[in-house]
Amino acid sequence: MLQQAIVSGLVFGLYFTLVGLGLNLIFGVMRIVNIAHGDFLMLGGYAAYWLFTLFGMSPFLAAVLVLVVFLAVGWPLYYLIVPRLQLARDAEMLSLILFFGLSQVIEALATIAFGTTEHSIPGRVLGIGPFGLLGAMLPKAWGVSALVSAIAVGAVALYLYRTRLGTLTRAVMVNRDEALASGIDTNRVSAIAFGIGIALAGLAGVFAPFMLGSMTPSMGVDVNLAAFAVIVVGSLGNPLGTALGGMIYGVSLLLMQTYLSSWANLLPNLMLILVLLVWPTGILGREVRRA
Amino acid sequence: MKASVFGGLAALALAAGIMTVADGARAQGNMGGDMGSVPKEIVIGDLYASTGPFASISMPVYDGLKLWVAETNEEGGAYVKAYDRKIPLRIVSYDDQSNTATAATLTNQLITQDKVDVLVADSGSVLASVSVPVAREHKVFLIDPTGTGSPLFSKDNPYIALVADPASVIWPKYLADFLTDEAAKEGLTRVAILYSTNDFTGTQASALKGFIEASHSPVKIVFYRGVPTSTSDYTVMINTIAATHPDMVIELGYVGNDIAFLRNLQDSGLKFRGVFSIYSGSEPEVLVKNVGASGLAGVFTYSPSNFMHYKPTAGMDVDQFRALWDKTYPGGKVAFGLNSDAGYVTGLAIGQMLANAPDLTALGLRKGIFAASGKMTTLAGPFSLNELGEQTGELMPIGQLAPDGQNAVKLTVVYPPEDADGKAVFGPK
């Protein structure tokens, strides 16, 4: 049982890395908290559902489409919201309120559009039956979702550390004012990062039906809570720390489910409190942010 | 001086006595105590959740109730015995967004500001639970559609009636009998019970465990554990259950829990001789959409009104109701199933309450609804209340699902024998 819980936790954690990745990228670059992150994930899930239901489109193709569309939506959304936000004295706090409002609007519109009942994509679409991994048996859909998550994390790492735009993005992450003073177009860099963050949320949403059972318009709240636990544990503002946070979250959650199941939903809150008290910058905090 | 003090005390005592009497006999809602003037309408105050985790069980109940109100108004209104005439109905409703604090505040608003004549709680035990103390404090009678958890009911609270689902404490009676009788005879003696930790399923799990233990049958509970209602993944839990080698796995959760559990079970490749879930039969369309008909093959479940086809003495039968539902709410955004039926049954109960209540005080309404107990059958089955106001009728037999070949499922009632139209089929050892 222990082996099953740990291996499942690692795979589950990889998916939650993807869930938290976009949120952390946006916070790292812009120092704003996108409380509507879970709602963008939900929209990605519904997009995949409708593409599958209406056109029989595979989730892989839907993932590509969602990435492109959400990136295209995120980019202008940045210019609509963020520059104004950053004029405020306390942009972080104001962003919480503004994105909470946006979250409510998205949820309400989604409820009107999709109704309140659960929606999902059949698990068989990503493969039928279980597969063995390090002595544990896991659903094939988990394997596929985790693989996609790993590719997404790798792609973000490549973007940040192997491209010129990534270097500029990291410069903005370290100090926005200094980056601006050195001639970096911080708005352009941030807009792209914001678009990527929203696109990653959408991508996580495409695989949500396979990892989270089903979707409803109100799922964003629970997703946000998990995503915050993941990024705070890894390190707020350090996108790659999200991977560590995701793994710790996944393993802890499934160990809790195995041995203390009734208390499992306390885990994200406990992790947040513990990490904020012991490592306020997260486990990978300072070193990587300054890298 | 002494006389005037006594006189003053006597006057105070008299005033207090008058106030007490007035409070006890206070009429609910906007009709006040003046039964002479006939109101233009009866106002029904209702809460619903259009968003949040309970939206999927709340909206069908709300829409079902609205449908009954519309149907009743088309016939000139509900017959109100207190005025010996039909009076049109109007719903005043607020969206609590699945938030218990909001639900409590809005219940208070319905009572004190809107002064509704009939107060209806939101759907499910979690949201209804906060309306119960508010209604009780104001001495207003509360219609509880589907809040079945036992903590909602007590001997010292006469201001509540559960109308559209059986109480959680008795709901699993047939299931327990099925396990200790039919399943045990087939050699299924090891039972695993996995439940979501909320009043609805927590009470059912505890009652089921109690029934099984009291039966002194060979059935043994080898796994008994709760998971948070927000649980969306059961893969590890299913493996943990499998390690205890159960013959039968009982999963008690809300719709989202059942979907996740059955999907994960299908993906895990693990097989048990029998699996039970609540909503597979109650909300079959949602379950088929999310789990697939093949994922529901062989699953045991409660057999709700959709499958039982009771002959109602009040209101439409299930086919007529289904036809009206599809016409009124096309598009399927709100699911037709147990909860939509519950909304309609709530309306029928209100109709009977108004038709029988001698007056519209809280205790008058209580008399009215209890007068219907044991005398009404709706599309959900016989309506019966116990002294606590819990629903003891509308019990659901045990059924087993099978794909019908057209991407839907058919249900065979397998227990109790008097309702059964087929035999339970268990998986191989």
XYZ file of C-alpha atoms in Angstrom:
720
model
C 0.000 0.000 0.000
C 2.856 2.364 0.840
C 4.539 1.759 -2.512
C 1.240 2.263 -4.357
C 0.616 5.509 -2.498
C 4.095 6.917 -3.150
C 4.253 6.022 -6.846
C 0.678 7.184 -7.436
C 1.496 10.351 -5.519
C 4.463 11.126 -7.732
C 2.401 10.676 -10.893
C -0.547 12.584 -9.449
C 1.897 15.258 -8.301
C 3.220 15.699 -11.818
C -0.267 16.648 -12.921
C -0.584 19.093 -10.027
C 2.723 20.601 -11.100
C 1.011 21.515 -14.347
C -1.974 22.854 -12.381
C 0.265 25.202 -10.383
C 2.796 26.065 -13.068
C 0.884 28.839 -14.832
C -0.194 30.421 -11.566
C 3.396 30.538 -10.351
C 4.736 31.900 -13.631
C 2.272 34.781 -13.503
C 3.052 35.505 -9.863
C 6.797 35.242 -10.469
C 6.813 37.713 -13.346
C 4.083 40.138 -12.334
C 3.725 39.688 -8.565
C -0.010 39.420 -8.964
C -2.225 36.600 -7.703
C -4.502 35.153 -10.349
C -7.349 33.806 -8.211
C -9.205 33.031 -11.447
C -6.545 30.437 -12.347
C -8.825 27.514 -11.420
C -11.588 29.009 -13.557
C -9.331 29.197 -16.617
C -8.497 25.552 -15.947
C -12.197 24.772 -15.820
C -12.726 26.566 -19.153
C -9.928 24.477 -20.675
C -11.684 21.359 -19.453
C -15.017 22.400 -20.928
C -13.325 23.333 -24.205
C -11.875 19.820 -24.433
C -15.237 18.317 -23.473
C -17.154 20.179 -26.173
C -14.475 19.567 -28.811
C -14.663 15.863 -27.991
C -18.461 15.744 -27.810
C -19.201 17.796 -30.925
C -16.312 16.812 -33.200
C -14.859 13.719 -31.546
C -11.594 15.614 -31.223
C -8.829 13.823 -29.350
C -7.693 15.494 -26.098
C -4.183 15.826 -27.590
C -5.434 17.912 -30.482
C -7.716 19.780 -28.114
C -4.686 20.478 -25.907
C -2.849 22.140 -28.807
C -5.920 24.166 -29.733
C -6.533 25.211 -26.135
C -2.897 26.251 -25.737
C -3.081 28.499 -28.786
C -6.486 30.004 -28.016
C -5.785 30.599 -24.326
C -2.426 32.169 -25.156
C -4.201 34.452 -27.599
C -6.798 35.346 -24.962
C -4.279 35.797 -22.148
C -2.095 38.225 -24.078
C -4.708 41.009 -24.551
C -6.222 40.217 -21.150
C -2.893 41.238 -19.668
C -3.034 44.665 -21.310
C -6.636 45.070 -20.191
C -5.974 44.327 -16.534
C -2.411 44.123 -15.319
C -0.739 47.447 -16.219
C -3.547 49.312 -14.443
C -3.235 46.983 -11.464
C 0.475 47.624 -11.187
C -0.099 51.348 -10.812
C -1.713 50.622 -7.449
C 0.263 50.940 -4.241
C -0.507 47.364 -3.231
C -0.884 45.550 -6.549
C -0.694 42.075 -4.986
C -3.627 42.683 -2.676
C -5.630 44.489 -5.345
C -5.003 41.611 -7.770
C -6.549 39.203 -5.271
C -9.747 41.230 -5.248
C -9.840 41.876 -8.987
C -9.199 38.277 -10.008
C -11.674 37.062 -7.407
C -14.261 39.164 -9.199
C -13.165 37.780 -12.550
C -13.388 34.268 -11.105
C -16.974 34.870 -10.012
C -17.907 36.230 -13.424
C -16.352 33.251 -15.236
C -18.078 30.775 -12.914
C -21.449 32.468 -13.321
C -21.140 32.602 -17.118
C -19.991 28.982 -17.246
C -22.972 27.955 -15.125
C -25.322 29.708 -17.530
C -23.583 28.175 -20.537
C -22.920 24.629 -19.341
C -25.392 24.077 -16.504
C -24.566 22.745 -13.061
C -24.282 19.031 -13.732
C -20.999 17.160 -13.982
C -19.297 16.731 -17.345
C -16.434 14.483 -18.316
C -14.642 12.779 -21.191
C -14.586 8.970 -21.145
C -11.385 7.638 -19.589
C -10.976 5.142 -22.443
C -10.012 8.017 -24.757
C -6.564 8.008 -23.153
C -6.328 4.234 -22.876
C -8.227 1.432 -21.205
C -7.110 -0.329 -18.048
C -4.141 0.072 -15.759
C -0.393 -0.018 -16.355
C 2.390 -1.044 -14.015
C 4.994 1.441 -12.767
C 7.590 0.636 -10.103
C 5.335 -2.031 -8.627
C 2.194 0.123 -8.574
C -0.812 -0.165 -10.871
C -2.036 3.135 -12.293
C -4.741 4.195 -14.768
C -3.345 4.772 -18.261
C -4.975 8.205 -18.317
C -2.815 9.164 -15.354
C 0.322 8.143 -17.191
C -0.622 10.193 -20.244
C -1.620 13.243 -18.181
C 1.610 13.048 -16.174
C 3.651 12.761 -19.376
C 1.966 15.832 -20.840
C 2.653 17.661 -17.572
C 6.318 16.668 -17.685
C 6.584 17.925 -21.282
C 4.945 21.216 -20.291
C 7.333 21.688 -17.354
C 10.268 20.902 -19.641
C 9.011 23.355 -22.250
C 8.679 26.124 -19.655
C 12.206 25.357 -18.407
C 13.532 25.538 -21.972
C 11.685 28.781 -22.525
C 13.072 30.343 -19.344
C 16.656 29.097 -19.619
C 17.336 28.570 -23.335
C 15.616 31.460 -25.091
C 16.322 35.170 -25.184
C 12.738 35.956 -24.212
C 13.130 33.562 -21.272
C 16.238 35.414 -20.122
C 14.318 38.683 -20.275
C 11.463 37.045 -18.380
C 13.820 35.954 -15.625
C 15.257 39.452 -15.480
C 11.759 40.820 -14.875
C 11.195 38.137 -12.236
C 14.303 39.229 -10.329
C 13.540 42.943 -10.366
C 10.924 44.560 -12.562
C 12.187 48.126 -12.056
C 15.792 47.257 -12.859
C 14.662 45.324 -15.917
C 12.684 48.364 -17.083
C 15.660 50.647 -16.417
C 17.897 48.402 -18.485
C 15.596 48.810 -21.466
C 13.560 45.604 -21.315
C 10.014 45.969 -22.566
C 8.563 44.613 -19.321
C 4.992 44.885 -20.534
C 5.671 42.752 -23.600
C 7.584 40.157 -21.574
C 4.878 40.094 -18.916
C 2.070 39.862 -21.475
C 3.684 36.784 -23.013
C 4.209 35.243 -19.559
C 0.601 36.013 -18.660
C -0.586 34.372 -21.878
C 1.585 31.314 -21.208
C 0.255 31.116 -17.638
C -3.357 31.158 -18.852
C -2.518 28.650 -21.596
C -0.949 26.284 -19.043
C -4.109 26.527 -16.936
C -6.155 25.637 -20.027
C -3.838 22.723 -20.800
C -4.226 21.383 -17.241
C -7.976 21.720 -17.743
C -7.926 19.491 -20.827
C -6.656 16.636 -18.658
C -8.789 17.497 -15.611
C -11.603 15.096 -16.565
C -9.109 12.228 -16.470
C -7.432 13.246 -13.222
C -10.288 14.814 -11.270
C -13.194 12.593 -12.327
C -15.541 15.249 -13.655
C -15.941 18.988 -14.056
C -18.453 21.544 -12.877
C -18.324 25.330 -13.266
C -17.577 25.614 -9.543
C -14.478 23.405 -9.550
C -12.108 26.384 -9.672
C -12.111 26.994 -5.913
C -10.772 23.543 -5.008
C -8.269 23.674 -7.869
C -6.979 27.038 -6.648
C -6.478 25.733 -3.138
C -4.410 22.795 -4.405
C -2.481 25.040 -6.801
C -1.603 27.485 -4.030
C -0.387 24.663 -1.794
C 1.787 23.373 -4.638
C 3.400 26.703 -5.475
C 3.878 27.853 -1.886
C 5.575 24.560 -1.011
C 7.802 24.711 -4.098
C 8.438 28.418 -3.968
C 6.207 31.368 -4.777
C 7.506 33.060 -7.880
C 9.766 30.200 -8.952
C 8.019 28.281 -11.744
C 10.376 25.320 -11.591
C 9.972 25.021 -7.828
C 6.387 24.125 -8.714
C 7.595 20.674 -9.798
C 8.935 19.942 -6.330
C 5.801 21.368 -4.736
C 3.632 19.215 -7.002
C 5.476 16.022 -6.075
C 5.331 16.754 -2.354
C 1.662 17.631 -2.617
C 0.807 14.507 -4.641
C 2.656 12.077 -2.394
C 1.360 13.699 0.805
C -2.223 13.698 -0.471
C -2.205 10.053 -1.449
C -0.458 8.998 1.762
C -3.161 10.871 3.664
C -5.859 9.177 1.571
C -4.323 5.795 2.319
C -3.786 6.137 6.041
C -5.920 9.069 7.261
C -8.525 9.414 4.553
C -11.074 11.500 6.478
C -8.480 14.225 7.023
C -7.161 14.346 3.466
C -8.840 17.655 2.578
C -6.985 19.375 5.409
C -3.723 18.700 3.646
C -3.460 21.771 1.378
C -4.186 24.066 4.305
C -1.765 22.267 6.617
C 0.955 22.389 3.988
C 0.394 26.096 3.417
C 0.602 26.870 7.136
C 3.608 24.629 7.755
C 5.639 25.888 4.814
C 4.833 29.531 5.492
C 5.983 29.097 9.099
C 9.118 27.053 8.425
C 10.217 28.126 4.922
C 8.411 31.387 4.146
C 10.019 31.523 0.685
C 9.196 27.879 -0.116
C 11.592 24.952 -0.205
C 13.422 26.161 -3.324
C 12.782 29.831 -2.613
C 15.670 32.201 -2.805
C 18.378 30.357 -4.690
C 16.474 29.693 -7.861
C 14.687 33.039 -7.992
C 18.054 34.753 -8.149
C 19.494 32.265 -10.645
C -47.300 51.834 47.426
C -47.193 48.082 48.004
C -50.448 47.674 46.122
C -49.161 49.676 43.182
C -45.955 47.536 43.019
C -48.040 44.348 42.976
C -50.338 45.952 40.453
C -47.399 46.801 38.254
C -45.979 43.271 38.539
C -49.376 41.800 37.745
C -49.656 44.022 34.701
C -46.175 42.999 33.546
C -46.980 39.321 34.089
C -50.234 39.717 32.135
C -48.419 41.508 29.345
C -45.728 38.793 29.255
C -48.425 36.124 29.201
C -50.220 37.806 26.338
C -46.952 38.099 24.430
C -46.187 34.416 25.000
C -49.581 33.335 23.750
C -49.298 35.642 20.767
C -45.886 34.228 19.921
C -47.088 30.631 20.090
C -50.053 31.315 17.866
C -48.199 33.625 15.504
C -49.078 33.143 11.884
C -46.257 32.558 9.430
C -45.641 35.063 6.739
C -47.484 38.041 5.389
C -50.957 36.937 6.284
C -50.518 37.856 9.932
C -53.051 36.563 12.371
C -55.959 38.047 10.471
C -57.602 35.041 8.940
C -60.589 37.130 7.896
C -58.992 38.851 4.914
C -58.089 36.518 2.084
C -54.589 37.118 0.727
C -54.033 37.645 -2.989
C -51.281 35.052 -3.029
C -49.415 32.523 -0.942
C -45.717 33.326 -0.907
C -43.274 30.424 -0.915
C -39.764 31.370 0.165
C -37.064 29.118 -1.235
C -33.286 28.947 -1.404
C -31.284 27.424 -4.215
C -27.624 27.226 -5.253
C -26.904 28.119 -8.861
C -23.153 27.837 -8.330
C -20.796 26.015 -6.022
C -20.450 22.376 -5.043
C -24.155 21.837 -4.316
C -25.492 23.424 -7.493
C -25.907 20.064 -9.217
C -28.220 18.751 -6.486
C -29.914 22.067 -5.760
C -30.941 23.323 -9.182
C -33.016 20.246 -10.147
C -34.968 20.539 -6.868
C -35.546 24.253 -7.442
C -36.656 23.729 -11.038
C -38.927 20.850 -9.977
C -40.594 23.060 -7.372
C -41.052 25.895 -9.879
C -42.671 23.453 -12.246
C -45.200 22.446 -9.580
C -45.965 26.090 -8.788
C -46.538 26.868 -12.474
C -48.755 23.809 -12.869
C -50.752 24.716 -9.751
C -51.198 28.341 -10.790
C -52.487 27.213 -14.174
C -55.292 25.534 -12.256
C -56.102 28.728 -10.335
C -53.725 28.230 -7.408
C -53.456 25.899 -4.427
C -56.476 25.042 -2.309
C -55.952 26.627 1.108
C -58.186 25.117 3.759
C -57.733 28.067 6.119
C -59.603 30.235 3.572
C -61.574 27.474 1.890
C -60.543 28.593 -1.571
C -57.831 28.389 -4.187
C -55.125 31.037 -3.903
C -52.348 31.662 -6.465
C -48.769 30.910 -5.460
C -45.648 33.019 -5.844
C -42.066 31.966 -5.231
C -39.560 34.329 -3.636
C -36.177 32.707 -4.055
C -32.577 33.578 -3.329
C -29.320 32.082 -4.526
C -27.091 31.022 -1.607
C -24.317 29.970 -4.024
C -23.713 26.786 -1.982
C -22.509 28.914 0.907
C -23.860 27.947 4.332
C -23.345 31.411 5.845
C -25.263 32.978 2.957
C -27.993 30.351 3.293
C -28.443 31.187 6.986
C -28.656 34.934 6.271
C -31.093 34.444 3.399
C -33.307 32.164 5.488
C -33.505 34.949 8.026
C -34.319 37.408 5.232
C -37.126 35.215 3.888
C -38.654 35.068 7.358
C -38.166 38.610 8.624
C -38.166 40.743 5.476
C -40.168 38.823 2.887
C -42.441 37.306 5.548
C -43.096 34.266 3.406
C -46.038 31.989 4.132
C -44.174 28.761 3.376
C -40.442 28.414 3.989
C -38.438 25.900 1.955
C -34.796 25.045 2.688
C -32.134 24.506 0.043
C -31.401 21.009 -1.159
C -29.161 18.577 0.709
C -28.200 18.224 4.340
C -25.314 20.699 4.317
C -27.291 23.724 3.142
C -30.544 22.743 4.870
C -28.764 22.337 8.194
C -28.221 26.085 8.575
C -31.875 26.934 7.889
C -33.115 24.588 10.613
C -31.982 26.615 13.673
C -33.029 29.916 12.060
C -36.544 28.634 11.345
C -36.771 27.143 14.790
C -35.669 30.360 16.463
C -38.375 32.283 14.626
C -40.912 29.481 15.215
C -41.469 29.156 11.484
C -42.260 25.788 9.920
C -39.540 24.636 7.514
C -40.116 22.413 4.522
C -36.925 20.434 4.067
C -36.855 18.894 0.572
C -33.806 16.621 0.714
C -31.793 17.392 3.840
C -31.855 13.854 5.194
C -29.035 13.856 7.775
C -30.155 12.866 11.276
C -28.648 15.941 13.052
C -31.368 18.065 11.403
C -34.151 16.421 13.399
C -34.813 16.358 17.124
C -37.729 15.726 19.444
C -37.732 19.300 20.705
C -38.056 20.837 17.236
C -41.571 20.614 15.798
C -40.801 23.127 13.047
C -39.485 20.846 10.284
C -40.629 18.129 7.894
C -38.466 16.205 5.431
C -40.674 15.718 2.408
C -38.893 14.401 -0.659
C -36.216 11.870 0.342
C -36.193 9.251 3.063
C -34.223 10.050 6.229
C -30.600 8.953 6.018
C -31.016 6.740 9.092
C -33.549 4.523 7.342
C -32.527 5.061 3.721
C -30.058 2.118 3.678
C -32.486 -0.352 5.336
C -33.165 -2.257 2.114
C -29.464 -2.193 1.283
C -28.578 -3.729 4.648
C -31.281 -6.374 4.248
C -30.055 -7.099 0.733
C -26.487 -7.594 1.977
C -27.361 -9.715 4.987
C -29.965 -11.752 3.129
C -29.604 -12.069 -0.651
C -25.870 -11.339 -0.996
C -24.911 -13.404 2.062
C -26.761 -16.401 0.606
C -24.548 -16.113 -2.477
C -21.437 -16.172 -0.291
C -20.715 -12.426 -0.313
C -19.849 -11.950 3.325
C -17.014 -9.400 3.284
C -18.263 -5.855 2.828
C -16.257 -2.650 2.381
C -18.001 0.671 3.103
C -16.452 3.857 1.763
C -18.360 7.073 2.421
C -18.035 10.809 1.981
C -17.848 12.644 5.271
C -21.034 14.727 5.228
C -24.349 14.438 7.064
C -26.079 12.740 4.143
C -23.712 9.892 3.376
C -22.035 9.814 6.788
C -25.380 9.087 8.442
C -26.191 6.461 5.817
C -22.847 4.729 6.343
C -23.271 4.687 10.088
C -26.864 3.415 9.799
C -25.819 0.717 7.312
C -23.037 -0.434 9.633
C -25.518 -0.507 12.519
C -28.079 -2.522 10.555
C -25.461 -5.066 9.452
C -23.993 -5.470 12.920
C -27.447 -5.839 14.462
C -28.423 -8.502 11.935
C -26.053 -11.123 13.424
C -25.581 -12.421 9.882
C -22.278 -13.833 8.628
C -21.629 -10.530 6.860
C -18.478 -8.843 8.128
C -17.444 -5.233 7.523
C -13.794 -5.445 6.503
C -13.321 -1.794 5.545
C -15.122 1.244 6.912
C -13.677 4.598 6.119
C -14.681 8.150 5.199
C -13.152 10.489 2.671
C -13.760 14.227 2.288
C -16.735 15.030 0.064
C -14.380 17.024 -2.161
C -12.424 13.862 -3.032
C -12.002 13.602 -6.794
C -9.639 10.668 -7.021
C -10.118 7.202 -5.577
C -7.313 5.253 -7.245
C -5.250 4.715 -4.103
C -8.358 4.183 -2.000
C -9.585 1.457 -4.361
C -6.252 -0.319 -4.022
C -6.453 0.018 -0.238
C -9.946 -1.462 -0.297
C -8.793 -4.326 -2.549
C -6.112 -5.187 -0.006
C -8.894 -6.094 2.468
C -10.379 -8.608 -0.051
C -14.029 -7.536 0.107
C -16.748 -9.287 -1.873
C -18.932 -6.218 -2.047
C -17.895 -2.556 -2.067
C -20.422 0.057 -0.983
C -19.503 3.585 -2.045
C -21.704 6.282 -0.514
C -21.099 9.749 -1.947
C -22.597 12.604 -3.934
C -22.796 12.548 -7.740
C -19.217 13.792 -8.236
C -17.888 11.176 -5.814
C -19.746 8.364 -7.585
C -18.431 9.497 -10.975
C -14.816 9.655 -9.785
C -15.077 6.349 -7.914
C -16.613 4.415 -10.795
C -14.220 5.912 -13.356
C -11.222 5.074 -11.191
C -12.559 1.580 -10.550
C -12.928 1.018 -14.283
C -9.408 2.341 -14.933
C -7.872 0.317 -12.108
C -8.793 -3.004 -13.707
C -9.802 -4.292 -10.252
C -13.018 -6.278 -9.958
C -15.224 -6.900 -6.966
C -18.133 -9.341 -6.887
C -20.506 -6.481 -6.261
C -20.342 -2.674 -6.226
C -22.992 -0.285 -4.926
C -23.279 3.462 -5.439
C -26.138 5.832 -4.630
C -26.434 8.021 -7.689
C -25.954 5.426 -10.423
C -29.696 4.835 -10.303
C -30.782 8.244 -9.021
C -29.046 10.359 -11.680
C -28.449 7.751 -14.403
C -28.128 10.234 -17.256
C -25.306 12.162 -15.595
C -23.569 8.942 -14.605
C -23.824 7.436 -18.095
C -22.477 10.664 -19.590
C -19.459 10.643 -17.292
C -18.765 6.983 -16.585
C -20.237 5.344 -19.680
C -22.901 2.631 -19.753
C -20.236 -0.085 -19.605
C -18.795 1.435 -16.432
C -22.192 1.028 -14.783
C -22.691 -2.600 -15.836
C -23.616 -4.720 -12.821
C -23.540 -1.807 -10.374
C -26.117 -2.027 -7.578
C -27.975 1.124 -6.643
C -31.149 2.497 -5.135
C -34.164 2.265 -7.453
C -35.715 5.735 -7.443
C -39.016 6.888 -8.803
C -37.711 7.089 -12.398
C -37.614 3.316 -12.461
C -40.377 2.358 -10.006
C -43.404 3.923 -11.745
C -45.582 4.338 -8.667
C -49.230 5.152 -9.213
C -49.564 8.551 -7.541
C -52.614 9.754 -5.644
C -51.278 13.295 -5.940
C -49.658 14.957 -8.947
C -48.286 13.491 -12.158
C -46.734 10.087 -12.641
C -43.075 9.932 -13.560
C -43.647 9.722 -17.338
C -45.935 12.739 -17.358
C -43.494 14.643 -15.177
C -40.598 13.713 -17.448
C -42.496 14.940 -20.505
C -43.330 18.253 -18.833
C -39.746 18.634 -17.588
C -38.280 18.114 -21.057
C -40.760 20.611 -22.499
C -40.109 23.219 -19.815
C -36.352 22.786 -19.527
C -35.014 21.719 -22.904
C -31.276 21.315 -23.394
C -30.550 19.197 -20.332
C -28.477 21.829 -18.502
C -30.205 20.800 -15.292
C -30.362 17.036 -14.904
C -33.615 15.101 -14.706
C -33.463 12.490 -11.969
C -34.014 11.937 -8.270
C -33.533 15.599 -7.396
C -35.862 16.954 -10.077
C -38.500 14.533 -8.788
C -37.742 15.731 -5.256
C -38.483 19.336 -6.221
C -41.852 18.336 -7.644
C -42.643 16.158 -4.610
C -41.763 19.111 -2.373
C -44.420 21.094 -4.209
C -46.968 18.312 -3.801
C -46.228 18.176 -0.073
C -46.729 21.939 0.180
C -50.014 21.555 -1.700
C -51.246 18.922 0.745
C -50.040 20.972 3.690
C -52.031 24.020 2.576
C -55.037 21.859 1.782
C -55.065 20.351 5.269
C -53.739 23.087 7.558
C -56.490 24.573 9.784
C -54.577 27.858 9.857
C -51.267 29.142 8.572
C -49.424 29.292 11.872
C -46.312 27.175 12.130
C -48.098 24.534 14.160
C -51.097 24.728 11.856
C -48.874 23.997 8.869
C -47.309 21.128 10.796
C -50.778 19.703 11.366
C -51.481 20.145 7.680
C -48.444 18.244 6.448
C -48.788 15.492 9.023
C -52.379 15.031 7.874
C -50.987 13.909 4.512
C -48.650 11.386 6.116
C -49.626 7.846 5.197
C -52.400 9.106 2.906
C -50.512 10.360 -0.121
C -48.512 8.579 -2.778
C -46.483 10.645 -5.200
C -44.281 9.670 -8.123
C -41.581 9.041 -5.468
C -43.737 6.547 -3.558
C -45.731 6.598 -0.315
C -45.373 9.769 1.772
C -44.939 9.140 5.477
C -43.535 11.175 8.366
C -42.403 10.090 11.806
C -42.788 12.197 14.948
C -39.486 13.969 14.311
C -40.653 15.119 10.911
C -38.351 12.699 9.089
C -39.557 11.043 5.903
C -40.005 7.325 6.482
C -41.760 6.601 3.196
C -40.301 6.901 -0.300
C -37.852 4.090 0.527
C -35.992 2.909 -2.511
C -35.629 -0.780 -3.346
C -32.265 -2.107 -4.503
C -31.697 -2.367 -8.242
C -28.926 -3.506 -10.549
C -27.885 -1.698 -13.715
C -27.082 -3.141 -17.108
C -26.288 -1.378 -20.413
C -29.334 -1.307 -22.700
C -27.264 -1.324 -25.885
C -28.153 2.263 -26.746
C -25.588 4.008 -24.545
C -28.014 4.108 -21.640
C -28.742 1.756 -18.757
C -31.732 -0.264 -17.655
C -32.411 -1.125 -14.058
C -33.664 -4.409 -12.662
C -35.155 -4.250 -9.188
C -33.603 -7.096 -7.212
C -34.644 -6.456 -3.592
C -36.932 -6.668 -1.621
C -38.525 -9.770 -3.160
C -42.013 -8.219 -3.253
C -40.768 -5.407 -5.534
C -38.165 -7.428 -7.445
C -38.506 -7.993 -11.175
C -35.256 -9.903 -11.525
C -32.460 -11.601 -9.657
C -29.182 -10.063 -8.550
C -26.177 -11.112 -10.609
C -22.862 -11.137 -8.778
C -19.379 -11.319 -10.229
C -17.359 -14.554 -10.065
C -15.308 -15.452 -6.979
